[in-house]
Coordinates of C-alpha atoms in Angstrom, one line a residue:
Chain J
M1 CA 0.9 -80.6 -51.0
V2 CA -1.5 -81.1 -48.1
D3 CA -2.5 -77.5 -48.2
L4 CA -3.3 -77.8 -51.9
L5 CA -5.3 -81.0 -51.4
V6 CA -7.4 -79.6 -48.6
F7 CA -8.1 -76.4 -50.4
S8 CA -9.1 -78.3 -53.6
L9 CA -11.2 -80.7 -51.6
L10 CA -13.0 -77.7 -50.0
Q11 CA -13.6 -76.2 -53.4
T12 CA -15.1 -79.5 -54.7
L13 CA -17.3 -79.8 -51.6
L14 CA -18.5 -76.2 -52.0
M15 CA -19.3 -76.7 -55.6
V16 CA -21.2 -79.9 -55.1
A17 CA -23.0 -78.8 -52.0
A18 CA -24.1 -75.5 -53.5
S19 CA -25.3 -77.0 -56.7
L20 CA -27.0 -79.9 -54.9
T21 CA -28.9 -77.4 -52.7
V22 CA -30.0 -75.4 -55.7
G23 CA -30.7 -78.6 -57.6
V24 CA -32.9 -80.1 -54.9
V25 CA -35.0 -77.0 -54.5
G26 CA -35.3 -76.2 -58.2
G27 CA -35.4 -79.8 -59.4
F28 CA -38.1 -80.8 -57.0
A29 CA -40.2 -77.8 -58.0
L30 CA -39.7 -78.5 -61.8
G31 CA -40.1 -82.2 -61.4
T32 CA -43.4 -81.7 -59.4
L33 CA -44.6 -79.4 -62.1
L34 CA -43.8 -81.9 -64.8
Y35 CA -45.6 -84.6 -62.8
R36 CA -48.7 -82.5 -62.3
I37 CA -49.0 -81.5 -66.0
G38 CA -48.0 -84.9 -67.4
A39 CA -50.5 -87.2 -69.1
Q40 CA -51.1 -89.2 -65.9
G41 CA -50.9 -86.1 -63.6
L42 CA -53.5 -84.2 -61.6
R43 CA -53.8 -81.4 -64.1
P44 CA -52.7 -82.6 -67.6
K45 CA -51.5 -79.8 -69.9
P46 CA -50.1 -81.8 -72.9
L47 CA -48.6 -78.9 -74.8
L48 CA -46.8 -77.2 -71.9
Y49 CA -45.6 -80.7 -70.8
R50 CA -44.2 -81.5 -74.2
V51 CA -42.3 -78.2 -74.3
L52 CA -40.9 -78.5 -70.8
S53 CA -40.0 -82.1 -71.2
F54 CA -38.3 -81.5 -74.5
G55 CA -36.3 -78.6 -72.9
V56 CA -35.2 -80.8 -70.0
N57 CA -34.2 -83.6 -72.3
S58 CA -32.3 -81.5 -74.7
A59 CA -30.4 -79.6 -72.0
R60 CA -29.5 -82.9 -70.5
S61 CA -28.2 -84.3 -73.8
I62 CA -25.6 -81.5 -74.1
P63 CA -22.2 -82.8 -72.9
Y64 CA -21.4 -81.0 -69.6
I65 CA -18.2 -79.4 -70.7
I66 CA -20.1 -77.8 -73.6
L67 CA -22.8 -76.7 -71.3
I68 CA -20.2 -74.8 -69.2
V69 CA -19.1 -72.9 -72.2
L70 CA -22.6 -72.3 -73.5
L71 CA -23.6 -70.8 -70.2
I72 CA -20.7 -68.4 -69.9
P73 CA -22.8 -65.3 -70.8
F74 CA -25.5 -66.3 -68.3
T75 CA -23.0 -67.1 -65.6
R76 CA -21.4 -63.7 -66.1
L77 CA -24.8 -62.0 -65.8
L78 CA -25.6 -64.0 -62.6
V79 CA -22.3 -63.9 -60.6
G80 CA -20.5 -61.1 -62.4
S81 CA -17.6 -63.3 -63.6
S82 CA -17.3 -66.3 -65.8
I83 CA -14.2 -67.5 -63.9
G84 CA -13.8 -69.0 -60.5
T85 CA -15.4 -71.4 -58.1
L86 CA -18.6 -69.4 -57.9
A87 CA -18.9 -69.3 -61.7
A88 CA -18.4 -73.1 -61.9
I89 CA -21.4 -73.5 -59.5
V90 CA -23.8 -72.0 -62.1
P91 CA -23.6 -74.7 -64.8
L92 CA -23.3 -77.4 -62.1
S93 CA -26.5 -76.1 -60.5
L94 CA -28.4 -76.2 -63.8
A95 CA -27.3 -79.8 -64.4
A96 CA -28.4 -80.7 -60.9
I97 CA -31.8 -79.0 -61.4
L98 CA -32.4 -80.9 -64.7
L99 CA -31.2 -84.3 -63.3
I100 CA -33.3 -84.0 -60.1
A101 CA -36.3 -82.7 -62.0
R102 CA -36.4 -85.8 -64.2
A103 CA -35.7 -88.1 -61.2
T104 CA -38.5 -86.5 -59.2
E105 CA -41.0 -86.9 -62.0
D106 CA -40.0 -90.5 -62.7
T107 CA -40.2 -91.4 -59.0
F108 CA -43.6 -89.7 -58.6
K109 CA -44.9 -91.6 -61.6
T110 CA -44.1 -95.0 -59.9
I111 CA -46.5 -94.2 -57.0
P112 CA -49.7 -96.3 -57.6
K113 CA -52.6 -94.3 -59.1
G114 CA -54.8 -95.7 -56.4
L115 CA -53.1 -93.6 -53.8
V116 CA -53.8 -90.5 -55.7
E117 CA -57.5 -91.5 -56.1
M118 CA -57.6 -92.2 -52.4
G119 CA -56.5 -88.7 -51.8
I120 CA -59.1 -87.2 -54.2
S121 CA -61.8 -89.3 -52.6
L122 CA -60.7 -87.9 -49.2
G123 CA -61.5 -84.5 -50.6
V124 CA -57.9 -83.2 -50.5
S125 CA -56.3 -80.5 -52.6
H126 CA -53.8 -81.4 -55.2
R127 CA -51.1 -79.6 -53.3
Q128 CA -51.7 -81.8 -50.3
I129 CA -52.0 -85.0 -52.4
I130 CA -48.5 -84.3 -53.6
L131 CA -47.0 -83.2 -50.3
K132 CA -48.8 -85.6 -47.9
I133 CA -49.4 -88.7 -50.0
I134 CA -47.1 -88.9 -53.0
F135 CA -44.0 -87.2 -51.5
P136 CA -43.7 -89.5 -48.4
E137 CA -44.1 -92.6 -50.5
A138 CA -41.6 -91.4 -53.1
L139 CA -39.0 -90.1 -50.6
S140 CA -37.0 -93.2 -50.1
P141 CA -36.4 -94.0 -53.9
L142 CA -35.9 -90.3 -54.5
I143 CA -33.1 -90.2 -52.0
D144 CA -31.5 -93.1 -53.8
Q145 CA -31.7 -91.2 -57.1
I146 CA -30.3 -88.0 -55.5
T147 CA -27.4 -90.0 -54.1
S148 CA -26.5 -91.1 -57.7
I149 CA -27.0 -87.6 -58.9
T150 CA -24.6 -86.3 -56.2
I151 CA -22.0 -88.7 -57.4
T152 CA -22.5 -87.5 -60.9
L153 CA -22.1 -83.9 -59.8
I154 CA -18.8 -84.8 -58.1
G155 CA -17.7 -86.2 -61.5
F156 CA -19.0 -83.1 -63.3
S157 CA -17.1 -80.8 -60.8
A158 CA -13.8 -82.2 -62.1
M159 CA -14.5 -80.2 -65.3
A160 CA -14.7 -77.0 -63.3
G161 CA -11.1 -76.3 -64.0
T162 CA -12.2 -75.3 -67.5
V163 CA -13.5 -72.0 -66.0
G164 CA -11.0 -71.8 -63.2
G165 CA -13.2 -73.3 -60.6
G166 CA -10.5 -75.4 -59.0
G167 CA -11.4 -78.5 -57.1
L168 CA -9.9 -82.0 -56.9
G169 CA -10.3 -82.8 -60.6
D170 CA -8.6 -79.7 -61.6
L171 CA -5.7 -80.4 -59.2
A172 CA -5.4 -83.9 -60.6
I173 CA -5.2 -82.6 -64.2
R174 CA -2.7 -79.8 -63.5
Y175 CA -0.4 -81.5 -61.0
G176 CA -0.9 -85.2 -61.7
Y177 CA -1.2 -85.1 -65.5
Q178 CA 0.5 -81.9 -66.7
R179 CA 3.3 -82.0 -64.2
Y180 CA 3.7 -85.8 -64.1
E181 CA 3.4 -85.9 -60.3
I182 CA 2.0 -89.4 -59.9
L183 CA 1.7 -89.1 -56.2
F184 CA -0.8 -86.3 -56.6
M185 CA -2.8 -88.3 -59.0
V186 CA -2.9 -91.4 -56.8
V187 CA -3.8 -89.4 -53.6
I188 CA -6.6 -87.5 -55.4
V189 CA -8.0 -90.6 -56.8
F190 CA -8.2 -92.1 -53.3
V191 CA -9.7 -88.9 -51.9
L192 CA -12.4 -88.9 -54.6
L193 CA -13.0 -92.6 -54.0
G194 CA -13.5 -91.9 -50.3
L195 CA -15.8 -89.0 -51.1
V196 CA -18.0 -91.0 -53.4
Q197 CA -18.1 -93.9 -50.9
T198 CA -19.1 -91.6 -48.1
V199 CA -21.9 -90.0 -50.2
Q200 CA -23.2 -93.5 -51.2
V201 CA -23.2 -94.7 -47.6
I202 CA -25.0 -91.6 -46.3
G203 CA -27.5 -91.9 -49.1
N204 CA -28.2 -95.5 -48.5
R205 CA -28.7 -94.9 -44.8
C206 CA -31.2 -92.0 -45.4
A207 CA -33.1 -94.0 -48.0
R208 CA -33.4 -97.0 -45.6
Y209 CA -34.5 -94.7 -42.8
Y210 CA -37.4 -93.5 -44.9
R211 CA -38.3 -96.8 -46.4
Y212 CA -40.5 -98.6 -43.8
Y213 CA -38.9 -98.1 -40.4
Chain N
M1 CA -85.9 -103.3 -41.9
A2 CA -87.7 -100.1 -41.5
L3 CA -86.8 -97.5 -44.1
S4 CA -85.5 -94.3 -42.8
E5 CA -84.9 -91.0 -44.6
P6 CA -83.0 -91.1 -47.9
L7 CA -79.4 -90.1 -47.6
L8 CA -78.2 -90.3 -51.1
T9 CA -80.5 -90.1 -54.1
I10 CA -79.2 -90.8 -57.6
E11 CA -81.3 -89.7 -60.5
S12 CA -80.9 -90.9 -64.0
L13 CA -77.1 -91.0 -64.0
S14 CA -75.4 -91.5 -67.3
K15 CA -71.8 -91.6 -68.4
S16 CA -70.1 -92.4 -71.6
F17 CA -66.4 -92.7 -72.5
Q18 CA -65.0 -91.6 -75.9
Q19 CA -63.7 -94.6 -77.7
S20 CA -62.1 -94.9 -81.1
Q21 CA -65.3 -96.2 -82.5
G22 CA -67.3 -93.4 -81.0
A23 CA -68.8 -92.9 -77.6
E24 CA -69.5 -96.0 -75.5
N25 CA -72.2 -95.8 -72.9
I26 CA -70.9 -97.0 -69.6
L27 CA -73.8 -96.0 -67.4
N28 CA -77.3 -95.7 -68.7
D29 CA -79.9 -93.8 -66.8
I30 CA -79.3 -95.3 -63.4
S31 CA -81.5 -94.2 -60.5
L32 CA -81.3 -95.5 -56.9
T33 CA -81.9 -94.3 -53.4
L34 CA -79.8 -95.0 -50.4
Y35 CA -81.6 -94.9 -47.1
K36 CA -79.7 -94.0 -43.9
G37 CA -78.3 -97.0 -42.2
S38 CA -78.9 -99.4 -45.0
I39 CA -76.5 -101.6 -46.8
V40 CA -77.0 -101.7 -50.6
G41 CA -75.2 -104.2 -52.8
I42 CA -74.4 -103.5 -56.5
I43 CA -73.6 -106.6 -58.3
G44 CA -72.7 -107.3 -61.9
R45 CA -70.1 -109.0 -64.1
S46 CA -66.8 -107.3 -64.9
G47 CA -67.5 -104.4 -67.3
A48 CA -71.1 -103.9 -66.2
G49 CA -70.2 -100.4 -65.1
K50 CA -70.4 -100.9 -61.4
S51 CA -66.9 -99.4 -60.6
T52 CA -67.6 -96.4 -62.9
F53 CA -70.8 -95.9 -61.0
L54 CA -69.0 -95.9 -57.7
R55 CA -66.4 -93.6 -59.1
C56 CA -69.1 -91.1 -60.0
L57 CA -70.4 -91.3 -56.5
N58 CA -67.1 -90.3 -54.9
G59 CA -66.2 -87.8 -57.6
L60 CA -63.4 -89.6 -59.4
E61 CA -65.5 -89.5 -62.6
K62 CA -67.9 -86.8 -63.7
P63 CA -71.2 -88.1 -65.0
D64 CA -72.5 -86.7 -68.3
A65 CA -76.1 -86.4 -67.1
G66 CA -78.1 -87.0 -64.0
R67 CA -78.1 -85.8 -60.4
I68 CA -76.4 -87.2 -57.2
L69 CA -78.3 -85.7 -54.3
F70 CA -76.4 -85.9 -51.0
G71 CA -78.7 -84.3 -48.4
D72 CA -80.0 -81.3 -50.4
Q73 CA -76.8 -80.8 -52.4
D74 CA -76.2 -82.0 -55.9
L75 CA -72.7 -83.4 -56.1
C76 CA -72.6 -82.8 -59.9
Q77 CA -73.3 -79.0 -59.5
L78 CA -71.0 -78.2 -56.6
N79 CA -67.9 -76.2 -57.0
E80 CA -64.6 -77.8 -56.2
A81 CA -64.3 -76.5 -52.6
D82 CA -67.8 -77.6 -51.6
L83 CA -67.4 -80.9 -53.4
R84 CA -64.2 -81.6 -51.3
K85 CA -66.2 -81.0 -48.1
C86 CA -68.9 -83.4 -49.3
R87 CA -66.3 -86.1 -50.2
Q88 CA -65.1 -86.1 -46.6
K89 CA -68.4 -87.4 -45.6
I90 CA -68.2 -90.2 -48.1
G91 CA -65.5 -92.7 -47.3
V92 CA -64.1 -95.1 -49.8
V93 CA -62.5 -98.5 -49.4
F94 CA -60.6 -99.9 -52.4
Q95 CA -59.8 -103.4 -53.5
T96 CA -56.1 -102.6 -53.3
Y97 CA -56.3 -101.0 -49.9
N98 CA -54.2 -98.0 -51.1
L99 CA -52.3 -97.6 -47.9
L100 CA -49.1 -95.5 -47.6
Q101 CA -46.4 -98.1 -47.3
S102 CA -44.0 -95.7 -45.7
K103 CA -46.3 -94.8 -42.8
T104 CA -47.5 -96.7 -39.8
V105 CA -51.0 -97.9 -39.3
F106 CA -51.5 -94.9 -36.9
D107 CA -50.3 -92.4 -39.6
N108 CA -52.4 -94.1 -42.3
I109 CA -55.6 -93.8 -40.2
A110 CA -54.6 -90.3 -39.2
L111 CA -54.1 -89.2 -42.8
P112 CA -57.6 -87.8 -43.5
L113 CA -57.6 -86.1 -40.1
I114 CA -54.2 -84.5 -40.7
L115 CA -55.3 -83.4 -44.1
A116 CA -58.4 -81.8 -42.6
G117 CA -56.2 -79.9 -40.2
I118 CA -57.2 -81.7 -37.0
K119 CA -54.6 -81.4 -34.3
M120 CA -53.5 -83.4 -31.3
P121 CA -54.8 -84.5 -28.8
F122 CA -58.2 -85.0 -30.6
L123 CA -56.3 -86.6 -33.5
N124 CA -54.9 -89.2 -31.2
Q125 CA -58.2 -89.9 -29.6
R126 CA -60.0 -90.3 -32.9
V127 CA -57.4 -92.6 -34.4
E128 CA -57.4 -94.8 -31.3
A129 CA -61.2 -94.9 -31.3
V130 CA -61.6 -96.0 -34.9
A131 CA -58.7 -98.4 -34.6
D132 CA -60.5 -100.0 -31.6
L133 CA -63.7 -100.1 -33.7
V134 CA -62.0 -102.2 -36.4
G135 CA -60.0 -104.3 -33.9
L136 CA -56.5 -102.9 -34.7
S137 CA -55.6 -101.3 -31.4
D138 CA -52.5 -103.5 -31.0
K139 CA -51.2 -102.8 -34.5
L140 CA -51.0 -99.0 -34.5
L141 CA -47.2 -99.0 -34.8
S142 CA -46.9 -101.6 -37.5
Y143 CA -46.3 -100.9 -41.1
P144 CA -48.6 -102.1 -43.9
H145 CA -46.1 -104.6 -45.2
Q146 CA -46.2 -106.4 -41.8
L147 CA -49.9 -106.9 -42.0
S148 CA -52.1 -109.5 -43.6
G149 CA -54.6 -108.6 -46.4
G150 CA -57.5 -108.6 -44.0
Q151 CA -55.7 -106.3 -41.5
C152 CA -54.7 -104.0 -44.4
Q153 CA -58.4 -103.8 -45.3
R154 CA -59.3 -103.0 -41.7
V155 CA -56.8 -100.1 -41.8
A156 CA -58.4 -98.9 -45.0
I157 CA -61.9 -99.1 -43.4
A158 CA -60.6 -97.3 -40.2
R159 CA -59.1 -94.6 -42.4
A160 CA -62.4 -94.2 -44.3
L161 CA -64.2 -93.8 -41.0
A162 CA -61.7 -91.5 -39.3
I163 CA -63.6 -88.3 -40.3
E164 CA -67.3 -88.2 -39.5
T165 CA -68.2 -90.5 -42.4
E166 CA -71.9 -91.0 -43.3
V167 CA -71.6 -93.2 -46.4
L168 CA -69.0 -95.9 -46.9
L169 CA -68.4 -97.0 -50.5
C170 CA -66.7 -100.3 -50.9
D171 CA -65.2 -101.1 -54.4
E172 CA -64.7 -104.9 -54.8
F173 CA -63.1 -104.6 -51.4
T174 CA -63.0 -108.3 -50.6
S175 CA -61.8 -109.6 -54.0
A176 CA -58.2 -109.9 -52.8
L177 CA -59.2 -111.7 -49.5
D178 CA -59.7 -115.4 -48.7
P179 CA -63.3 -116.5 -47.9
E180 CA -62.7 -116.6 -44.1
T181 CA -61.2 -113.1 -44.0
T182 CA -64.0 -111.8 -46.3
L183 CA -66.5 -113.1 -43.7
D184 CA -64.6 -111.3 -40.9
I185 CA -64.6 -108.0 -42.8
L186 CA -68.3 -108.4 -43.7
N187 CA -69.2 -109.0 -40.1
L188 CA -67.2 -105.9 -39.2
L189 CA -69.3 -103.9 -41.6
L190 CA -72.5 -105.2 -40.0
R191 CA -71.2 -104.2 -36.6
L192 CA -70.2 -100.8 -37.8
R193 CA -73.7 -100.2 -39.3
Q194 CA -75.2 -101.2 -36.0
K195 CA -72.9 -99.0 -33.9
L196 CA -72.6 -96.0 -36.1
G197 CA -75.7 -96.1 -38.3
L198 CA -73.4 -96.1 -41.2
T199 CA -74.8 -96.3 -44.8
I200 CA -72.8 -98.7 -46.9
V201 CA -72.6 -99.3 -50.7
L202 CA -71.0 -102.6 -51.7
V203 CA -69.9 -103.0 -55.2
T204 CA -69.0 -106.6 -55.9
H205 CA -69.3 -109.6 -58.2
D206 CA -69.5 -112.0 -55.3
M207 CA -73.0 -113.1 -54.4
N208 CA -71.7 -114.2 -51.0
V209 CA -71.0 -110.6 -50.1
I210 CA -74.5 -109.6 -51.1
K211 CA -76.1 -112.5 -49.3
H212 CA -74.1 -111.9 -46.1
C213 CA -74.8 -108.2 -45.5
S214 CA -76.8 -106.2 -48.0
D215 CA -80.5 -105.3 -47.4
F216 CA -81.1 -104.3 -51.0
V217 CA -79.6 -105.3 -54.3
Y218 CA -79.2 -103.7 -57.6
V219 CA -78.1 -105.9 -60.5
L220 CA -76.1 -104.0 -63.1
D221 CA -75.6 -105.1 -66.7
K222 CA -74.1 -103.2 -69.6
G223 CA -74.5 -100.0 -67.6
S224 CA -78.2 -100.4 -66.7
V225 CA -80.0 -101.6 -63.6
V226 CA -81.7 -104.8 -64.9
E227 CA -83.1 -105.9 -61.6
Q228 CA -83.5 -104.6 -58.1
G229 CA -85.1 -105.7 -54.9
A230 CA -84.7 -106.8 -51.3
T231 CA -81.8 -109.2 -51.1
I232 CA -83.9 -112.3 -50.1
D233 CA -86.3 -111.7 -53.1
I234 CA -83.4 -111.4 -55.5
L235 CA -81.8 -114.5 -54.2
T236 CA -84.9 -116.6 -54.3
H237 CA -87.0 -115.1 -57.1
A238 CA -84.6 -113.6 -59.6
Q239 CA -86.2 -112.8 -62.9
H240 CA -83.5 -111.4 -65.2
P241 CA -81.2 -113.8 -67.0
V242 CA -78.1 -111.9 -65.8
T243 CA -79.2 -112.3 -62.2
Q244 CA -80.1 -115.9 -62.7
S245 CA -76.7 -116.7 -64.2
L246 CA -74.9 -114.9 -61.4
L247 CA -77.0 -116.9 -58.9
R248 CA -76.4 -120.2 -60.6
E249 CA -72.7 -120.2 -59.8
F250 CA -73.4 -119.1 -56.3
L251 CA -76.4 -121.4 -55.4
K252 CA -74.8 -124.5 -57.1
D253 CA -78.4 -125.8 -57.7
Q254 CA -77.5 -127.6 -60.9
L255 CA -77.2 -131.3 -61.2
P256 CA -73.8 -132.8 -61.7
D257 CA -73.1 -133.5 -65.4
F258 CA -73.1 -137.3 -65.1
I259 CA -76.6 -137.2 -63.7
Q260 CA -77.7 -134.5 -66.1
E261 CA -76.7 -136.7 -69.0
K262 CA -78.9 -139.6 -67.9
L263 CA -82.0 -137.4 -67.5
H264 CA -84.7 -137.7 -70.1
I265 CA -88.0 -135.7 -70.3
S266 CA -90.5 -138.5 -70.9
V267 CA -91.2 -141.1 -68.3
R268 CA -90.6 -144.9 -69.0
D269 CA -91.3 -147.9 -66.9
N270 CA -89.4 -148.3 -63.6
D271 CA -88.0 -144.8 -63.9
D272 CA -87.1 -142.6 -61.0
V273 CA -88.4 -139.1 -61.0
V274 CA -85.9 -136.3 -60.1
L275 CA -87.4 -133.4 -58.2
K276 CA -86.0 -130.1 -57.1
L277 CA -87.5 -128.8 -54.0
M278 CA -87.1 -125.1 -53.4
F279 CA -87.3 -123.7 -49.9
H280 CA -88.0 -120.0 -49.5
D281 CA -87.9 -117.8 -46.5
R282 CA -89.3 -119.1 -43.3
T283 CA -90.2 -122.5 -44.7
S284 CA -86.9 -124.1 -44.0
T285 CA -87.5 -124.5 -40.3
K286 CA -90.2 -127.2 -40.5
P287 CA -89.3 -130.9 -40.6
L288 CA -90.9 -131.3 -44.0
I289 CA -88.8 -134.1 -45.5
S290 CA -89.0 -136.4 -42.5
T291 CA -92.7 -135.9 -42.3
L292 CA -92.9 -136.7 -46.0
V293 CA -90.9 -139.9 -45.6
Q294 CA -92.9 -141.0 -42.6
E295 CA -96.4 -140.2 -43.9
C296 CA -96.0 -141.5 -47.4
H297 CA -93.5 -144.3 -46.7
L298 CA -91.3 -142.9 -49.5
P299 CA -87.8 -144.0 -49.9
L300 CA -86.1 -140.7 -51.0
N301 CA -82.7 -140.6 -52.5
I302 CA -81.0 -137.2 -51.9
I303 CA -78.8 -136.2 -54.8
G304 CA -77.9 -132.7 -53.9
G305 CA -78.8 -129.7 -51.9
N306 CA -77.8 -126.5 -50.3
L307 CA -79.1 -124.1 -47.6
H308 CA -78.2 -120.5 -47.4
H309 CA -78.7 -117.9 -44.7
S310 CA -79.2 -114.2 -45.5
G311 CA -79.9 -112.1 -42.5
E312 CA -82.5 -114.0 -40.6
N313 CA -83.8 -115.7 -43.7
T314 CA -83.1 -119.3 -44.8
F315 CA -83.5 -120.5 -48.3
G316 CA -82.1 -123.2 -50.4
H317 CA -82.9 -126.3 -52.4
L318 CA -82.9 -130.1 -52.3
I319 CA -82.7 -132.4 -55.2
V320 CA -84.1 -135.9 -54.6
S321 CA -85.1 -138.9 -56.7
L322 CA -87.8 -141.4 -55.9
K323 CA -89.7 -144.2 -57.7
H324 CA -92.1 -142.6 -60.2
E325 CA -95.8 -143.1 -59.4
S326 CA -98.1 -140.4 -60.6
K327 CA -100.4 -140.7 -57.6
T328 CA -97.8 -140.3 -54.9
L329 CA -96.1 -137.6 -57.0
T330 CA -99.3 -135.5 -57.0
S331 CA -99.8 -135.9 -53.3
I332 CA -96.3 -135.0 -52.3
T333 CA -96.3 -132.0 -54.6
T334 CA -99.5 -130.8 -53.1
Y335 CA -98.2 -131.4 -49.6
L336 CA -95.0 -129.5 -50.2
K337 CA -96.7 -126.6 -52.0
D338 CA -99.1 -126.3 -49.1
N339 CA -96.1 -125.8 -46.9
G340 CA -94.5 -123.1 -49.2
V341 CA -92.0 -125.3 -50.9
S342 CA -92.1 -125.2 -54.7
V343 CA -91.4 -128.4 -56.6
E344 CA -89.9 -128.7 -60.1
I345 CA -89.7 -131.9 -62.0
L346 CA -86.2 -132.0 -63.5
G347 CA -86.7 -135.2 -65.4
Y348 CA -86.6 -139.0 -65.2
L349 CA -83.8 -141.5 -65.1
Q350 CA -82.9 -145.1 -64.7
W351 CA -80.1 -145.5 -62.2

């Protein structure tokens, strides 16, 4: 039982960590683009913004389990198989990118316009305004957002069993539910609880570190 | 003060915004010249276009027509890269400070230097030098939320000066500060002008700011310059109604209502006459009133008055009442006028 638990925990960790990494990189890039071309942004491009924003919203409104299925052809193209932990990472990464993109854009938008104008009046390029002025100001709330998103991803990863991705959620369904092994269920729930708590605490610490001191 | 070379010349600047009812003119053919080392005040009511004017100067808005000559370059014609270089020489201080809350005072001041690619140890020296200039040397490691409004504004000024700034644009920068702190900051500007030969543009609706530090004033109304002149002239000889109304609140040279109600225009028996004596530059140092009282044996009743100082000039007014006798009235009016004090009869009243 311990072997199974540890193996599943590692699968969950792998799926979440991999998709989070892809999500942070891709989501930050997409979110920054959305912010730049948005109505209040540095280079407004209303049409492109509407198209992208609509895309992000509609992809987010698809229930995750459906997204997994919809993405099967794409997943097969990308990792060669539609089954397994690696395959489960693909839809999870896409969800992470979309969630983090929206969070990045929203957080950037809360930065006072005066700071952007200060940057422009200093004669700074748009790239530097985003990297050196907006990003440091937005970092702390952004970490808070990414913490919640990580927890959401842990939840999503429970559905990885659908494509044979394994993980704690899958274990709980197969052993705890389908085989009536209550002990499995209880232990897994506690492990997940601990995992989520740990993520939350680490997230809060990081956010506080970047807040003011 | 002696006028030096012009640093910034603005020629017939115009700007309009598209509104639902058509284009609205925000700035109308504005021309002005900034001389090196001068402090120029731009005053007007909210909506007069003064902030838009300033935003045109630092490139946040593009004017529709006109030229902004900085040295021999026209800011409106420059490409983006050259414009960025020019903007580095024009520092801006905002009403809302616009400091990065997540960075220390040191990092906030260092921001323009870092963005310009300046490295340690020069970076360090420069930040410490400007922090010293604005009196913040002991606050370098504090965060903006730990500072008072006045200190925040000092950080903003230091940041604006960090790069070799030639012109400092201040947009309503004392509006959020209390009167005492405002005075501190204004004195700081005067010191900076003296030390660095800085040229400063102050946009404000507060006559106190103008009085305290500007050499020259432009009065803006509905996007046009309605009056301009040396500060002391504008303060004492304003011609345009907008300037006069801005001054009224500031000079407080109106009679209180309960006296105003008693005043009548034609004289009756046993009436007192109410006079307003206006002191202009350089006249306020003589003991005119006591001489008057001694020479003419006049019992004077002082109703109100105020003296102001602008640079080295003193000006102000005194409102007095005295027994009405046409002969003494003529003689004191002549005496005062000979000494450069203008006299206005406000009316007559019975106490």
